[in-house]
Short mmCIF file of C-alpha atoms and ligand atoms in Angstrom, two decimals:
data_model
loop_
_atom_site.label_atom_id
_atom_site.label_comp_id
_atom_site.label_asym_id
_atom_site.label_seq_id
_atom_site.Cartn_x
_atom_site.Cartn_y
_atom_site.Cartn_z
CA MET C 1415 118.94 80.40 107.67
CA LEU C 1416 115.83 81.53 107.15
CA PRO C 1417 112.46 79.73 109.17
CA VAL C 1418 109.79 80.81 106.24
CA THR C 1419 108.27 79.03 103.37
CA LEU C 1420 107.70 81.31 100.26
CA LEU C 1421 105.34 81.96 100.04
CA GLN C 1422 106.17 83.72 103.37
CA CYS C 1423 109.20 84.92 102.38
CA ARG C 1424 108.06 87.32 99.57
CA HIS C 1425 105.89 89.07 102.42
CA LEU C 1426 109.61 88.80 104.33
CA PHE C 1427 111.19 90.83 101.54
CA GLN C 1428 109.30 93.09 101.46
CA LEU C 1429 109.44 94.17 104.60
CA GLN C 1430 113.07 94.52 104.56
CA ASN C 1431 113.19 96.34 100.77
CA SER C 1432 109.94 98.91 102.27
CA ILE C 1433 112.37 99.20 105.31
CA VAL C 1434 116.10 99.29 104.05
CA ASP C 1435 116.43 102.72 104.01
CA TYR C 1436 115.59 103.58 107.06
CA VAL C 1437 117.43 100.84 109.16
CA ALA C 1438 120.47 102.87 107.13
CA SER C 1439 119.08 106.40 108.47
CA HIS C 1440 119.74 108.69 111.11
CA ASP C 1441 116.36 108.22 113.15
CA PHE C 1442 117.41 104.79 112.95
CA ARG C 1443 120.41 105.33 114.70
CA ARG C 1444 118.63 107.70 117.43
CA ALA C 1445 115.81 104.78 117.69
CA THR C 1446 118.55 102.25 118.62
CA GLN C 1447 120.68 104.69 120.68
CA SER C 1448 118.90 102.77 124.51
CA GLY C 1449 119.59 99.37 123.57
CA CYS C 1450 116.29 98.81 122.95
CA LEU C 1451 113.78 98.48 119.81
CA ARG C 1452 110.11 98.60 120.96
CA ILE C 1453 108.28 96.68 117.28
CA LEU C 1454 104.21 96.24 116.88
CA ASP C 1455 102.94 93.55 114.32
CA VAL C 1456 99.50 94.00 113.52
CA GLY C 1457 98.20 90.91 112.20
CA ALA C 1458 101.26 89.54 111.99
CA GLY C 1459 100.14 85.84 110.89
CA PRO C 1460 103.09 84.41 111.73
CA ALA C 1461 105.41 87.12 112.66
CA VAL C 1462 106.92 87.05 109.42
CA ALA C 1463 107.53 90.46 108.88
CA SER C 1464 109.55 90.86 112.51
CA ILE C 1465 111.32 88.27 111.41
CA GLY C 1466 112.46 89.87 108.67
CA LEU C 1467 113.34 92.97 110.80
CA THR C 1468 114.67 91.13 113.53
CA ASP C 1469 117.23 89.50 110.44
CA MET C 1470 118.37 93.09 108.89
CA ILE C 1471 119.09 94.25 112.35
CA ASP C 1472 121.38 91.99 112.78
CA ARG C 1473 122.60 91.88 109.90
CA THR C 1474 123.65 95.54 110.49
CA GLN C 1475 124.81 95.22 113.70
CA GLY C 1476 127.82 97.84 113.70
CA THR C 1477 126.03 99.99 111.66
CA SER C 1478 122.61 100.79 113.46
CA VAL C 1479 123.20 99.31 116.91
CA SER C 1480 124.59 100.76 119.55
CA GLU C 1481 127.10 99.44 121.60
CA THR C 1482 126.92 97.62 124.96
CA THR C 1483 129.25 97.59 128.02
CA ASP C 1484 130.67 94.37 126.88
CA GLY C 1485 131.82 96.24 123.77
CA ARG C 1486 129.62 94.78 121.37
CA GLU C 1487 127.11 96.17 118.98
CA SER C 1488 124.03 94.84 120.43
CA VAL C 1489 119.87 95.79 120.89
CA HIS C 1490 117.50 94.14 122.72
CA MET C 1491 114.11 93.69 120.92
CA THR C 1492 110.61 93.86 122.65
CA HIS C 1493 108.00 92.04 120.13
CA ILE C 1494 104.45 92.83 120.69
CA LEU C 1495 102.64 90.06 117.97
CA ASN C 1496 99.05 90.72 117.66
CA ASP C 1497 96.94 88.72 115.65
CA THR C 1498 92.83 86.81 115.91
CA SER C 1499 94.03 83.54 114.94
CA PRO C 1500 95.60 81.48 117.93
CA VAL C 1501 96.71 79.72 115.11
CA CYS C 1502 98.70 82.28 113.67
CA LEU C 1503 99.93 83.55 117.36
CA GLU C 1504 101.25 80.71 118.32
CA THR C 1505 102.86 79.36 114.61
CA GLY C 1506 104.47 83.01 114.53
CA LYS C 1507 105.84 82.93 117.87
CA ARG C 1508 107.06 79.41 117.76
CA MET C 1509 108.80 80.80 114.94
CA LEU C 1510 110.08 84.01 115.77
CA THR C 1511 111.46 82.57 119.55
CA ALA C 1512 113.19 79.82 117.78
CA PHE C 1513 115.01 82.93 115.49
CA LEU C 1514 115.66 85.01 117.67
CA HIS C 1515 117.84 82.44 119.91
CA ASP C 1516 119.59 81.47 117.15
CA LYS C 1517 120.44 85.17 116.64
CA GLU C 1518 121.56 85.73 120.08
CA ALA C 1519 123.39 82.15 120.34
CA SER C 1520 125.43 82.79 118.09
CA ASN C 1521 126.39 86.77 119.23
CA THR C 1522 125.78 89.46 116.64
CA GLY C 1523 123.46 92.06 116.19
CA VAL C 1524 120.31 91.30 118.32
CA LEU C 1525 121.10 90.47 122.54
CA GLY C 1526 118.18 89.33 123.87
CA HIS C 1527 113.84 89.63 123.41
CA ARG C 1528 110.92 90.19 124.87
CA ILE C 1529 107.89 88.08 122.28
CA LEU C 1530 104.52 89.65 123.91
CA THR C 1531 100.85 88.92 121.99
CA LEU C 1532 97.90 89.77 121.77
CA SER C 1533 94.77 88.29 120.83
CA THR C 1534 92.20 90.73 120.68
CA ALA C 1535 91.17 92.31 117.33
CA PHE C 1536 92.62 95.71 116.37
CA PRO C 1537 91.47 98.17 116.56
CA GLY C 1538 89.67 96.72 119.80
CA ASN C 1539 92.75 96.47 121.57
CA MET C 1540 93.74 99.79 121.40
CA CYS C 1541 93.67 100.42 124.75
CA GLN C 1542 96.28 96.74 125.69
CA ILE C 1543 98.39 98.71 123.09
CA ARG C 1544 98.49 102.10 124.84
CA GLN C 1545 99.34 100.72 128.12
CA LEU C 1546 101.98 98.63 126.99
CA ALA C 1547 103.95 101.80 124.85
CA SER C 1548 102.89 103.70 128.47
CA LEU C 1549 104.80 100.49 130.73
CA SER C 1550 107.75 99.41 127.96
CA GLY C 1551 107.81 102.07 125.70
CA HIS C 1552 107.16 103.55 122.44
CA PHE C 1553 107.02 102.03 119.64
CA ASP C 1554 109.79 101.84 117.27
CA LEU C 1555 107.63 100.39 113.76
CA ALA C 1556 104.43 99.20 113.59
CA ILE C 1557 103.60 97.57 111.14
CA LEU C 1558 100.45 96.67 108.89
CA SER C 1559 101.43 94.21 106.86
CA TYR C 1560 98.92 92.86 104.54
CA VAL C 1561 96.22 92.90 107.03
CA ILE C 1562 94.91 96.77 105.83
CA ARG C 1563 92.48 95.41 103.99
CA PRO C 1564 90.36 92.73 106.37
CA LEU C 1565 90.79 96.04 108.18
CA ALA C 1566 88.67 98.35 105.73
CA ASP C 1567 86.24 95.90 104.94
CA ASP C 1568 85.42 95.24 108.46
CA GLY C 1569 85.05 99.13 110.12
CA GLY C 1570 85.30 100.73 106.81
CA LEU C 1571 88.17 103.10 104.87
CA ARG C 1572 87.82 106.56 107.13
CA ASN C 1573 87.88 104.15 110.32
CA LEU C 1574 90.93 102.54 109.27
CA VAL C 1575 91.91 106.31 109.43
CA LYS C 1576 91.32 106.97 112.59
CA THR C 1577 92.62 104.16 114.15
CA VAL C 1578 95.68 104.85 112.17
CA ARG C 1579 96.21 107.85 113.78
CA THR C 1580 95.43 106.38 117.41
CA LEU C 1581 98.33 104.59 116.48
CA GLU C 1582 100.56 107.60 115.91
CA PRO C 1583 101.65 109.04 119.74
CA PHE C 1584 102.38 105.73 120.69
CA CYS C 1585 105.70 105.51 118.83
CA LYS C 1586 108.61 107.53 119.00
CA PRO C 1587 109.55 110.57 116.93
CA GLU C 1588 112.42 109.15 115.35
CA GLY C 1589 109.24 106.14 114.63
CA ARG C 1590 108.08 104.81 111.56
CA VAL C 1591 104.11 103.32 110.57
CA LEU C 1592 104.65 100.81 107.82
CA LEU C 1593 101.75 100.02 105.84
CA ILE C 1594 102.41 96.87 102.81
CA GLN C 1595 99.92 95.77 100.12
CA ASP C 1596 99.45 93.45 97.78
CA LYS C 1597 99.69 96.05 93.42
CA PHE C 1598 95.51 94.78 93.65
CA ARG C 1599 94.80 97.20 96.72
CA GLU C 1600 96.10 100.56 95.09
CA PRO C 1601 93.46 102.13 95.95
CA LEU C 1602 93.02 101.86 98.72
CA ILE C 1603 96.40 102.39 99.87
CA ARG C 1604 96.24 105.89 98.07
CA GLN C 1605 93.26 106.90 100.09
CA LEU C 1606 94.35 106.03 103.03
CA ALA C 1607 98.02 107.98 102.45
CA ASP C 1608 95.94 110.85 101.33
CA MET C 1609 93.67 110.93 104.33
CA ILE C 1610 96.44 109.97 106.29
CA SER C 1611 98.69 112.87 104.76
CA VAL C 1612 101.31 111.00 103.33
CA GLN C 1613 103.14 109.83 100.77
CA TYR C 1614 103.06 105.81 98.86
CA ARG C 1615 105.28 104.05 96.96
CA GLU C 1616 104.53 101.31 93.72
CA GLN C 1617 107.73 99.05 94.92
CA THR C 1618 109.20 96.19 92.64
CA LEU C 1619 110.89 93.27 94.14
CA THR C 1620 111.63 89.89 91.73
CA GLN C 1621 112.08 86.53 93.21
CA GLU C 1622 114.30 84.12 92.13
CA ILE C 1623 114.45 80.83 93.33
CA TYR C 1624 117.60 78.32 94.18
CA PRO C 1625 118.67 76.45 93.20
CA PRO C 1626 117.37 77.04 89.36
CA ARG C 1627 114.40 74.42 88.44
CA GLY C 1628 112.50 75.63 85.45
CA SER C 1629 112.56 78.60 83.24
CA ASN C 1630 109.11 80.48 85.71
CA GLU C 1631 111.34 79.87 88.67
CA LYS C 1632 111.83 84.02 88.24
CA SER C 1633 109.14 86.42 88.99
CA THR C 1634 109.09 90.13 88.87
CA TYR C 1635 106.39 91.97 91.24
CA THR C 1636 104.34 95.23 92.40
CA TYR C 1637 103.39 95.77 95.57
CA PHE C 1638 102.82 99.31 96.80
CA ASP C 1639 104.30 100.88 100.46
CA CYS C 1640 103.47 103.42 103.02
CA LEU C 1641 106.36 104.22 105.93
CA PHE C 1642 105.88 107.09 107.71
CA SER C 1643 107.36 109.09 110.94
CA PRO C 1644 104.31 109.55 112.85
CA ARG C 1645 105.31 112.78 113.57
CA GLN C 1646 105.61 114.11 110.07
CA ALA C 1647 102.36 112.89 108.84
CA MET C 1648 100.64 114.94 112.07
CA ARG C 1649 102.51 117.92 110.99
CA ASN C 1650 101.57 117.92 107.37
CA ARG C 1651 98.03 117.56 108.44
CA TYR C 1652 98.51 120.29 110.25
CA GLU C 1653 99.49 122.54 107.82
CA LEU C 1654 97.18 121.36 105.76
CA ALA C 1655 95.23 122.77 108.32
CA ALA C 1656 95.99 126.10 108.87
C1 LIG Z 2386 97.47 87.84 104.87
S1 LIG Z 2386 97.87 87.64 106.99
C2 LIG Z 2386 99.25 88.72 107.27
C3 LIG Z 2386 100.06 88.30 107.99
C4 LIG Z 2386 101.32 88.97 107.92
N1 LIG Z 2386 101.31 90.08 108.55
C5 LIG Z 2386 102.46 89.21 106.61
O1 LIG Z 2386 102.36 89.79 105.88
O2 LIG Z 2386 102.37 88.07 105.79
C6 LIG Z 2386 96.75 88.46 107.91
C7 LIG Z 2386 96.74 88.90 108.64
O3 LIG Z 2386 95.10 88.99 109.80
C8 LIG Z 2386 94.86 88.58 110.69
N2 LIG Z 2386 93.80 89.37 111.17
C9 LIG Z 2386 92.43 89.85 110.51
N3 LIG Z 2386 91.99 90.81 111.22
C10 LIG Z 2386 92.30 91.10 112.41
C11 LIG Z 2386 92.19 92.32 113.51
N4 LIG Z 2386 91.73 93.10 113.25
N5 LIG Z 2386 93.00 92.16 114.22
C12 LIG Z 2386 93.98 90.84 114.03
N6 LIG Z 2386 95.34 90.51 113.18
C13 LIG Z 2386 93.59 90.49 111.84
C14 LIG Z 2386 94.56 87.68 110.17
O4 LIG Z 2386 93.96 86.50 110.85
C15 LIG Z 2386 95.80 87.48 109.24
O5 LIG Z 2386 97.02 86.50 110.30
#
């Protein structure tokens, strides 16, 4: 059972929907070949995106993760949760720890984990992020789920673009950056994607509540995401500038 509320579930399923193709890809297989995965979750809130990713990795064990010496296919996960709210950070860490312990105890795809928390506001914490990337390894996935709006409101779109580009070199060549935002922010994610020189996608999901208690418990909604390879984004910009 996933330790999240109905609203958090929505963000969790969006994350899973957005990365499903990546998790099935050759790039992801290569990323996990070392047996370690490193995730940066900016504006993590209660770590819903990190829980969604862990759940997905756990379910795909045997297809995308590497084989350990004892023959099991498992991965060690390092999660870096960043949020300015101490309550969110504490709740996120507690929920993710409980979820990971559960997975490890059931002896499936997650072999071990480490959770680090950063309470300094992004992108003012870029020095810490750089240090973490150089000490414990570059990131396989950098997630900015529903945090683009406050970041753009605080620092402006151009600064946000600069910030996302600064993150790119801290990701592995086969890693990804994922941006997710609700349908009301389509212009924001479109401009952001254009300026980073990557594609963005409109995604549609249907959520159904079980057991059904009434006729209004199935809802279809739209959100926007942008999942890109930092290496490819840098290449795109270089080609555009040439
Ligand atoms: C709408 S919540 C999203 C939570 C989670 N990522 C999700 O998808 O459900 C936005 C979170 O970003 C955090 N936040 C806002 N500005 C931030 C900043 N500059 N640096 C780090 N976190 C920030 C807020 O405290 C809040 O927990």
